[in-house]
Amino acid sequence: MCFNHPPASEIRLERVLYALGDPIRLKIVESLEKGVELACSAASCGLDLAKSTQSYHFRILREAGVIRTRKSGIYYMNSVRREELDARFPGLLDAVLAAAAKGCPNAAPMAGTHPPVK
Amino acid sequence: MCFNHPPASEIRLERVLYALGDPIRLKIVESLEKGVELACSAASCGLDLAKSTQSYHFRILREAGVIRTRKSGIYYMNSVRREELDARFPGLLDAVLAAAAKGCPNAAPMAGTHPPVK
DNA sequence: CCCCATGGTTCAAGATTATTGAACTGTTGT
DNA sequence: ACAACAGTTCAATAATCTTGAACCATGGGG
């Protein structure tokens, strides 16, 4: 099930902005922006949502070309398509994440929440 | 009728991204981004929309803090809140507009369309 | 001054889009 | 083989966009 990842050349600004323009999805991207790869449940950790809703948001991010999803064992591992986004829209993700980091110095105090250590 | 412009300190990233995450509103901001001040009808020129719809999108941009609207005579003049946005989210608008300019080298061939010369 | 044309707004209705529970697919561990 | 688990898909409900009609304010003629 290798999902519908758009090729880098077809990533469209409107879709990216739309994807980032939702608080839930922005938080997901933030949590992913340590450069790490996280399972859906770990990336949307703390957000109180039905899992079908989470799935929906991951799909939006995926189809916009913001994240990449790879199935590893039982988990769906997600990461931000950093290089491709930076190449296509230089400075955009940096500016968004810098702004997000400033506006919200949230160090969500997550404790022992199901680690996707694999 | 001095609208609901949020003070600079209350401009929230989520709202800004949401506002920019719509093709119509992005085009409006682009057309405003010559640093000029334009009437609504001029800023949304070329977009084929009911004027109530245009009004709605201008309101979203306004309440997000992206644009400023001032009534001058019979016109509602709009401009981007450049300095405030740059101060609050450095590089964000630059990155977005650079990306938009690259993705779409549209020189919309507008001819003698009702100029808001005032 | 009265009237009307004009630029935008507001309101209520119908048309997209987001959220969610239930049922499902695939993988792992026992 | 089976149960448990991570995510997906589907269909129904809730929320948001779009639009026409009615409206407000301003400015320009008679």
mmCIF file of C-alpha atoms (C1' of nucleotides) in Angstrom:
data_model
loop_
_atom_site.group_PDB
_atom_site.id
_atom_site.type_symbol
_atom_site.label_atom_id
_atom_site.label_comp_id
_atom_site.label_asym_id
_atom_site.label_seq_id
_atom_site.Cartn_x
_atom_site.Cartn_y
_atom_site.Cartn_z
ATOM 1 C CA MET A 1 0.000 0.000 0.000
ATOM 2 C CA CYS A 2 2.346 2.650 -1.167
ATOM 3 C CA PHE A 3 -0.034 5.599 -0.949
ATOM 4 C CA ASN A 4 -0.471 8.519 -3.261
ATOM 5 C CA HIS A 5 2.630 10.586 -2.750
ATOM 6 C CA PRO A 6 2.795 13.314 -5.388
ATOM 7 C CA PRO A 7 6.188 13.637 -7.081
ATOM 8 C CA ALA A 8 8.177 16.630 -5.888
ATOM 9 C CA SER A 9 7.595 18.482 -9.151
ATOM 10 C CA GLU A 10 3.861 18.339 -8.664
ATOM 11 C CA ILE A 11 3.710 19.705 -5.151
ATOM 12 C CA ARG A 12 1.476 22.744 -5.374
ATOM 13 C CA LEU A 13 1.735 25.728 -3.110
ATOM 14 C CA GLU A 14 -1.998 26.065 -2.661
ATOM 15 C CA ARG A 15 -2.290 22.524 -1.389
ATOM 16 C CA VAL A 16 0.661 22.945 0.943
ATOM 17 C CA LEU A 17 -0.719 26.148 2.426
ATOM 18 C CA TYR A 18 -4.125 24.576 2.729
ATOM 19 C CA ALA A 19 -2.618 21.587 4.501
ATOM 20 C CA LEU A 20 -0.654 23.770 6.898
ATOM 21 C CA GLY A 21 -3.616 26.065 7.451
ATOM 22 C CA ASP A 22 -5.267 23.750 9.911
ATOM 23 C CA PRO A 23 -4.231 23.754 13.585
ATOM 24 C CA ILE A 24 -4.308 19.980 13.866
ATOM 25 C CA ARG A 25 -2.207 19.423 10.795
ATOM 26 C CA LEU A 26 0.210 22.146 11.785
ATOM 27 C CA LYS A 27 0.744 20.448 15.134
ATOM 28 C CA ILE A 28 1.345 17.159 13.392
ATOM 29 C CA VAL A 29 3.967 18.741 11.151
ATOM 30 C CA GLU A 30 5.558 20.411 14.156
ATOM 31 C CA SER A 31 5.833 17.150 16.032
ATOM 32 C CA LEU A 32 7.361 15.635 12.916
ATOM 33 C CA GLU A 33 9.792 18.456 12.468
ATOM 34 C CA LYS A 34 12.460 17.109 14.723
ATOM 35 C CA GLY A 35 13.558 15.392 11.557
ATOM 36 C CA VAL A 36 12.217 12.215 13.041
ATOM 37 C CA GLU A 37 9.904 9.625 11.640
ATOM 38 C CA LEU A 38 6.853 8.955 13.755
ATOM 39 C CA ALA A 39 3.870 6.669 13.678
ATOM 40 C CA CYS A 40 0.545 8.454 13.174
ATOM 41 C CA SER A 41 -0.546 7.907 16.750
ATOM 42 C CA ALA A 42 2.736 9.337 18.028
ATOM 43 C CA ALA A 43 2.696 12.317 15.666
ATOM 44 C CA SER A 44 -0.838 13.288 16.616
ATOM 45 C CA CYS A 45 -0.157 12.581 20.258
ATOM 46 C CA GLY A 46 -2.061 14.814 22.624
ATOM 47 C CA LEU A 47 -4.684 15.766 20.060
ATOM 48 C CA ASP A 48 -7.993 14.329 21.153
ATOM 49 C CA LEU A 49 -9.447 13.055 17.910
ATOM 50 C CA ALA A 50 -11.129 10.020 16.491
ATOM 51 C CA LYS A 51 -8.613 7.940 14.639
ATOM 52 C CA SER A 52 -10.574 8.249 11.424
ATOM 53 C CA THR A 53 -10.159 11.996 11.762
ATOM 54 C CA GLN A 54 -6.443 11.624 12.302
ATOM 55 C CA SER A 55 -6.242 9.420 9.267
ATOM 56 C CA TYR A 56 -8.055 12.054 7.263
ATOM 57 C CA HIS A 57 -5.576 14.763 8.255
ATOM 58 C CA PHE A 58 -2.593 12.567 7.477
ATOM 59 C CA ARG A 59 -4.069 11.962 4.054
ATOM 60 C CA ILE A 60 -4.427 15.689 3.423
ATOM 61 C CA LEU A 61 -0.810 16.253 4.418
ATOM 62 C CA ARG A 62 0.298 13.315 2.314
ATOM 63 C CA GLU A 63 -1.578 14.327 -0.827
ATOM 64 C CA ALA A 64 -0.356 17.891 -0.476
ATOM 65 C CA GLY A 65 3.180 16.530 -0.520
ATOM 66 C CA VAL A 66 4.011 17.746 2.978
ATOM 67 C CA ILE A 67 4.651 14.353 4.522
ATOM 68 C CA ARG A 68 5.747 10.943 3.394
ATOM 69 C CA THR A 69 4.212 7.776 4.825
ATOM 70 C CA ARG A 70 5.899 4.439 4.846
ATOM 71 C CA LYS A 71 4.564 1.254 6.328
ATOM 72 C CA SER A 72 6.926 -0.413 8.720
ATOM 73 C CA GLY A 73 5.592 -3.474 10.382
ATOM 74 C CA ILE A 74 2.412 -2.572 12.100
ATOM 75 C CA TYR A 75 3.119 1.157 12.073
ATOM 76 C CA TYR A 76 2.702 3.827 9.410
ATOM 77 C CA MET A 77 5.794 5.948 9.783
ATOM 78 C CA ASN A 78 5.580 9.587 8.753
ATOM 79 C CA SER A 79 8.190 12.198 8.024
ATOM 80 C CA VAL A 80 8.228 15.667 6.518
ATOM 81 C CA ARG A 81 9.409 15.909 2.917
ATOM 82 C CA ARG A 82 11.958 18.507 3.937
ATOM 83 C CA GLU A 83 14.391 18.533 1.056
ATOM 84 C CA GLU A 84 11.716 18.459 -1.599
ATOM 85 C CA LEU A 85 9.683 21.208 0.027
ATOM 86 C CA ASP A 86 12.751 23.350 0.625
ATOM 87 C CA ALA A 87 13.837 22.899 -2.969
ATOM 88 C CA ARG A 88 10.436 23.819 -4.309
ATOM 89 C CA PHE A 89 9.438 26.560 -1.864
ATOM 90 C CA PRO A 90 12.625 27.882 -0.275
ATOM 91 C CA GLY A 91 12.207 29.241 3.206
ATOM 92 C CA LEU A 92 8.534 28.451 3.427
ATOM 93 C CA LEU A 93 8.620 25.595 5.880
ATOM 94 C CA ASP A 94 11.365 27.299 7.856
ATOM 95 C CA ALA A 95 9.293 30.445 8.223
ATOM 96 C CA VAL A 96 6.152 28.538 9.153
ATOM 97 C CA LEU A 97 7.869 26.376 11.745
ATOM 98 C CA ALA A 98 9.804 29.277 13.191
ATOM 99 C CA ALA A 99 6.564 31.184 13.551
ATOM 100 C CA ALA A 100 4.840 28.187 15.066
ATOM 101 C CA ALA A 101 7.664 27.643 17.524
ATOM 102 C CA LYS A 102 7.591 31.264 18.598
ATOM 103 C CA GLY A 103 3.860 31.567 18.921
ATOM 104 C CA CYS A 104 3.528 28.437 20.965
ATOM 105 C CA PRO A 105 6.379 27.446 23.287
ATOM 106 C CA ASN A 106 4.531 24.263 24.083
ATOM 107 C CA ALA A 107 6.585 21.547 25.596
ATOM 108 C CA ALA A 108 3.694 19.152 25.824
ATOM 109 C CA PRO A 109 4.587 17.092 28.874
ATOM 110 C CA MET A 110 4.093 13.710 27.328
ATOM 111 C CA ALA A 111 5.060 10.908 29.613
ATOM 112 C CA GLY A 112 5.060 7.231 28.862
ATOM 113 C CA THR A 113 2.787 7.330 25.846
ATOM 114 C CA HIS A 114 3.111 4.229 23.693
ATOM 115 C CA PRO A 115 6.515 4.694 22.093
ATOM 116 C CA PRO A 116 6.835 3.634 18.436
ATOM 117 C CA VAL A 117 10.336 2.396 19.035
ATOM 118 C CA LYS A 118 9.729 -0.535 16.737
ATOM 119 C CA MET B 1 -17.583 51.136 10.159
ATOM 120 C CA CYS B 2 -13.998 50.635 11.218
ATOM 121 C CA PHE B 3 -14.034 46.854 10.858
ATOM 122 C CA ASN B 4 -12.564 44.272 13.137
ATOM 123 C CA HIS B 5 -8.845 44.568 12.590
ATOM 124 C CA PRO B 6 -7.002 42.510 15.191
ATOM 125 C CA PRO B 7 -4.119 44.329 16.839
ATOM 126 C CA ALA B 8 -0.717 43.178 15.624
ATOM 127 C CA SER B 9 -0.014 41.372 18.859
ATOM 128 C CA GLU B 10 -3.068 39.195 18.405
ATOM 129 C CA ILE B 11 -2.401 38.028 14.896
ATOM 130 C CA ARG B 12 -2.299 34.261 15.107
ATOM 131 C CA LEU B 13 -0.298 32.066 12.816
ATOM 132 C CA GLU B 14 -3.051 29.528 12.419
ATOM 133 C CA ARG B 15 -5.465 32.146 11.179
ATOM 134 C CA VAL B 16 -2.904 33.605 8.798
ATOM 135 C CA LEU B 17 -2.067 30.223 7.313
ATOM 136 C CA TYR B 18 -5.729 29.384 7.063
ATOM 137 C CA ALA B 19 -6.380 32.657 5.293
ATOM 138 C CA LEU B 20 -3.530 32.117 2.850
ATOM 139 C CA GLY B 21 -4.487 28.504 2.313
ATOM 140 C CA ASP B 22 -7.250 29.340 -0.118
ATOM 141 C CA PRO B 23 -6.460 29.968 -3.800
ATOM 142 C CA ILE B 24 -8.826 32.899 -4.053
ATOM 143 C CA ARG B 25 -7.458 34.638 -0.986
ATOM 144 C CA LEU B 26 -3.891 33.935 -2.028
ATOM 145 C CA LYS B 27 -4.557 35.609 -5.366
ATOM 146 C CA ILE B 28 -6.059 38.579 -3.600
ATOM 147 C CA VAL B 29 -2.999 38.932 -1.400
ATOM 148 C CA GLU B 30 -0.758 38.573 -4.434
ATOM 149 C CA SER B 31 -2.551 41.326 -6.279
ATOM 150 C CA LEU B 32 -2.240 43.472 -3.174
ATOM 151 C CA GLU B 33 1.411 42.720 -2.782
ATOM 152 C CA LYS B 34 2.669 45.410 -5.064
ATOM 153 C CA GLY B 35 2.535 47.430 -1.876
ATOM 154 C CA VAL B 36 -0.468 49.149 -3.306
ATOM 155 C CA GLU B 37 -3.861 49.804 -1.863
ATOM 156 C CA LEU B 38 -6.740 48.479 -3.923
ATOM 157 C CA ALA B 39 -10.496 48.481 -3.798
ATOM 158 C CA CYS B 40 -12.020 45.032 -3.284
ATOM 159 C CA SER B 41 -13.274 44.829 -6.833
ATOM 160 C CA ALA B 42 -9.830 45.696 -8.151
ATOM 161 C CA ALA B 43 -7.999 43.290 -5.842
ATOM 162 C CA SER B 44 -10.210 40.377 -6.791
ATOM 163 C CA CYS B 45 -10.168 41.367 -10.415
ATOM 164 C CA GLY B 46 -10.313 38.436 -12.787
ATOM 165 C CA LEU B 47 -11.777 36.063 -10.218
ATOM 166 C CA ASP B 48 -15.271 35.195 -11.271
ATOM 167 C CA LEU B 49 -17.159 35.307 -7.987
ATOM 168 C CA ALA B 50 -20.338 36.673 -6.529
ATOM 169 C CA LYS B 51 -19.589 39.840 -4.676
ATOM 170 C CA SER B 52 -20.911 38.373 -1.440
ATOM 171 C CA THR B 53 -18.292 35.662 -1.829
ATOM 172 C CA GLN B 54 -15.579 38.237 -2.391
ATOM 173 C CA SER B 55 -16.744 40.109 0.657
ATOM 174 C CA TYR B 56 -16.540 36.907 2.654
ATOM 175 C CA HIS B 57 -12.931 36.257 1.613
ATOM 176 C CA PHE B 58 -11.912 39.827 2.390
ATOM 177 C CA ARG B 59 -13.402 39.397 5.817
ATOM 178 C CA ILE B 60 -11.412 36.212 6.434
ATOM 179 C CA LEU B 61 -8.212 37.986 5.403
ATOM 180 C CA ARG B 62 -9.113 40.986 7.510
ATOM 181 C CA GLU B 63 -9.921 39.035 10.661
ATOM 182 C CA ALA B 64 -6.774 36.967 10.269
ATOM 183 C CA GLY B 65 -4.810 40.211 10.284
ATOM 184 C CA VAL B 66 -3.456 39.749 6.779
ATOM 185 C CA ILE B 67 -5.044 42.817 5.253
ATOM 186 C CA ARG B 68 -6.243 46.180 6.417
ATOM 187 C CA THR B 69 -9.414 47.748 5.039
ATOM 188 C CA ARG B 70 -10.111 51.451 5.036
ATOM 189 C CA LYS B 71 -13.147 53.147 3.634
ATOM 190 C CA SER B 72 -12.339 55.930 1.247
ATOM 191 C CA GLY B 73 -15.326 57.543 -0.349
ATOM 192 C CA ILE B 74 -17.321 54.880 -2.053
ATOM 193 C CA TYR B 75 -14.443 52.381 -2.105
ATOM 194 C CA TYR B 76 -13.105 49.973 0.513
ATOM 195 C CA MET B 77 -9.360 50.187 0.078
ATOM 196 C CA ASN B 78 -7.280 47.181 1.063
ATOM 197 C CA SER B 79 -3.604 46.691 1.730
ATOM 198 C CA VAL B 80 -1.439 43.975 3.202
ATOM 199 C CA ARG B 81 -0.304 44.503 6.790
ATOM 200 C CA ARG B 82 3.277 43.991 5.720
ATOM 201 C CA GLU B 83 5.266 45.462 8.562
ATOM 202 C CA GLU B 84 3.131 43.881 11.244
ATOM 203 C CA LEU B 85 3.186 40.468 9.633
ATOM 204 C CA ASP B 86 6.925 40.649 8.984
ATOM 205 C CA ALA B 87 7.547 41.669 12.569
ATOM 206 C CA ARG B 88 5.447 38.868 13.939
ATOM 207 C CA PHE B 89 6.282 36.090 11.476
ATOM 208 C CA PRO B 90 9.603 36.993 9.854
ATOM 209 C CA GLY B 91 10.059 35.653 6.370
ATOM 210 C CA LEU B 92 6.655 34.029 6.197
ATOM 211 C CA LEU B 93 4.962 36.348 3.748
ATOM 212 C CA ASP B 94 8.150 36.656 1.727
ATOM 213 C CA ALA B 95 8.410 32.898 1.376
ATOM 214 C CA VAL B 96 4.756 32.493 0.488
ATOM 215 C CA LEU B 97 4.762 35.243 -2.105
ATOM 216 C CA ALA B 98 8.054 34.116 -3.599
ATOM 217 C CA ALA B 99 6.630 30.618 -3.920
ATOM 218 C CA ALA B 100 3.419 31.948 -5.398
ATOM 219 C CA ALA B 101 5.306 34.098 -7.887
ATOM 220 C CA LYS B 102 7.439 31.173 -8.987
ATOM 221 C CA GLY B 103 4.642 28.673 -9.267
ATOM 222 C CA CYS B 104 2.469 30.975 -11.295
ATOM 223 C CA PRO B 105 4.111 33.524 -13.604
ATOM 224 C CA ASN B 106 0.715 34.953 -14.320
ATOM 225 C CA ALA B 107 0.679 38.327 -15.911
ATOM 226 C CA ALA B 108 -3.085 38.501 -16.015
ATOM 227 C CA PRO B 109 -3.744 40.683 -19.074
ATOM 228 C CA MET B 110 -6.167 43.062 -17.478
ATOM 229 C CA ALA B 111 -7.172 45.830 -19.752
ATOM 230 C CA GLY B 112 -9.402 48.780 -19.010
ATOM 231 C CA THR B 113 -11.099 47.317 -15.994
ATOM 232 C CA HIS B 114 -12.738 49.943 -13.801
ATOM 233 C CA PRO B 115 -9.746 51.650 -12.202
ATOM 234 C CA PRO B 116 -10.113 52.751 -8.565
ATOM 235 C CA VAL B 117 -8.120 55.880 -9.219
ATOM 236 C CA LYS B 118 -10.314 57.854 -6.840
ATOM 237 C "C1'" DC C 1 -32.362 68.534 -2.063
ATOM 238 C "C1'" DC C 2 -33.978 64.315 -3.692
ATOM 239 C "C1'" DC C 3 -32.956 60.469 -6.223
ATOM 240 C "C1'" DC C 4 -30.418 57.092 -8.151
ATOM 241 C "C1'" DA C 5 -26.145 54.570 -9.346
ATOM 242 C "C1'" DT C 6 -22.278 52.304 -7.190
ATOM 243 C "C1'" DG C 7 -19.025 49.560 -3.876
ATOM 244 C "C1'" DG C 8 -19.490 46.448 -0.121
ATOM 245 C "C1'" DT C 9 -21.958 44.239 3.581
ATOM 246 C "C1'" DT C 10 -25.405 41.055 5.790
ATOM 247 C "C1'" DC C 11 -28.694 37.403 5.827
ATOM 248 C "C1'" DA C 12 -30.666 32.976 4.885
ATOM 249 C "C1'" DA C 13 -30.628 29.188 1.705
ATOM 250 C "C1'" DG C 14 -28.403 25.421 -0.681
ATOM 251 C "C1'" DA C 15 -23.816 23.177 -1.886
ATOM 252 C "C1'" DT C 16 -19.056 21.485 -0.474
ATOM 253 C "C1'" DT C 17 -16.049 19.821 3.245
ATOM 254 C "C1'" DA C 18 -14.747 18.058 8.137
ATOM 255 C "C1'" DT C 19 -15.693 14.820 11.972
ATOM 256 C "C1'" DT C 20 -16.907 10.494 13.717
ATOM 257 C "C1'" DG C 21 -18.396 5.453 14.741
ATOM 258 C "C1'" DA C 22 -18.565 1.024 12.561
ATOM 259 C "C1'" DA C 23 -16.671 -2.219 9.689
ATOM 260 C "C1'" DC C 24 -12.440 -3.534 7.324
ATOM 261 C "C1'" DT C 25 -7.214 -4.652 5.895
ATOM 262 C "C1'" DG C 26 -2.695 -6.181 7.200
ATOM 263 C "C1'" DT C 27 0.823 -7.266 10.380
ATOM 264 C "C1'" DT C 28 2.665 -9.166 14.706
ATOM 265 C "C1'" DG C 29 2.935 -12.084 18.704
ATOM 266 C "C1'" DT C 30 1.345 -16.218 21.066
ATOM 267 C "C1'" DA D 1 -5.084 -20.053 13.926
ATOM 268 C "C1'" DC D 2 -6.376 -16.369 16.729
ATOM 269 C "C1'" DA D 3 -6.500 -12.155 19.145
ATOM 270 C "C1'" DA D 4 -4.629 -7.518 19.390
ATOM 271 C "C1'" DC D 5 -3.240 -3.529 17.286
ATOM 272 C "C1'" DA D 6 -2.216 0.569 13.728
ATOM 273 C "C1'" DG D 7 -4.485 2.766 10.180
ATOM 274 C "C1'" DT D 8 -7.833 2.942 6.468
ATOM 275 C "C1'" DT D 9 -12.446 3.326 4.237
ATOM 276 C "C1'" DC D 10 -17.312 4.193 4.259
ATOM 277 C "C1'" DA D 11 -21.668 6.453 5.195
ATOM 278 C "C1'" DA D 12 -23.999 9.690 8.011
ATOM 279 C "C1'" DT D 13 -23.973 13.953 10.628
ATOM 280 C "C1'" DA D 14 -22.014 18.542 11.734
ATOM 281 C "C1'" DA D 15 -19.626 22.542 10.112
ATOM 282 C "C1'" DT D 16 -18.141 25.767 6.603
ATOM 283 C "C1'" DC D 17 -18.471 28.051 1.544
ATOM 284 C "C1'" DT D 18 -21.013 30.025 -2.019
ATOM 285 C "C1'" DT D 19 -24.537 32.789 -3.712
ATOM 286 C "C1'" DG D 20 -28.803 35.741 -4.689
ATOM 287 C "C1'" DA D 21 -31.652 39.161 -2.527
ATOM 288 C "C1'" DA D 22 -32.132 42.866 0.430
ATOM 289 C "C1'" DC D 23 -29.620 46.379 2.590
ATOM 290 C "C1'" DC D 24 -26.314 50.555 4.032
ATOM 291 C "C1'" DA D 25 -23.391 54.373 3.035
ATOM 292 C "C1'" DT D 26 -21.278 57.622 -0.177
ATOM 293 C "C1'" DG D 27 -21.115 60.639 -4.094
ATOM 294 C "C1'" DG D 28 -22.898 62.768 -8.385
ATOM 295 C "C1'" DG D 29 -26.486 64.765 -11.051
ATOM 296 C "C1'" DG D 30 -31.048 66.759 -12.048
#
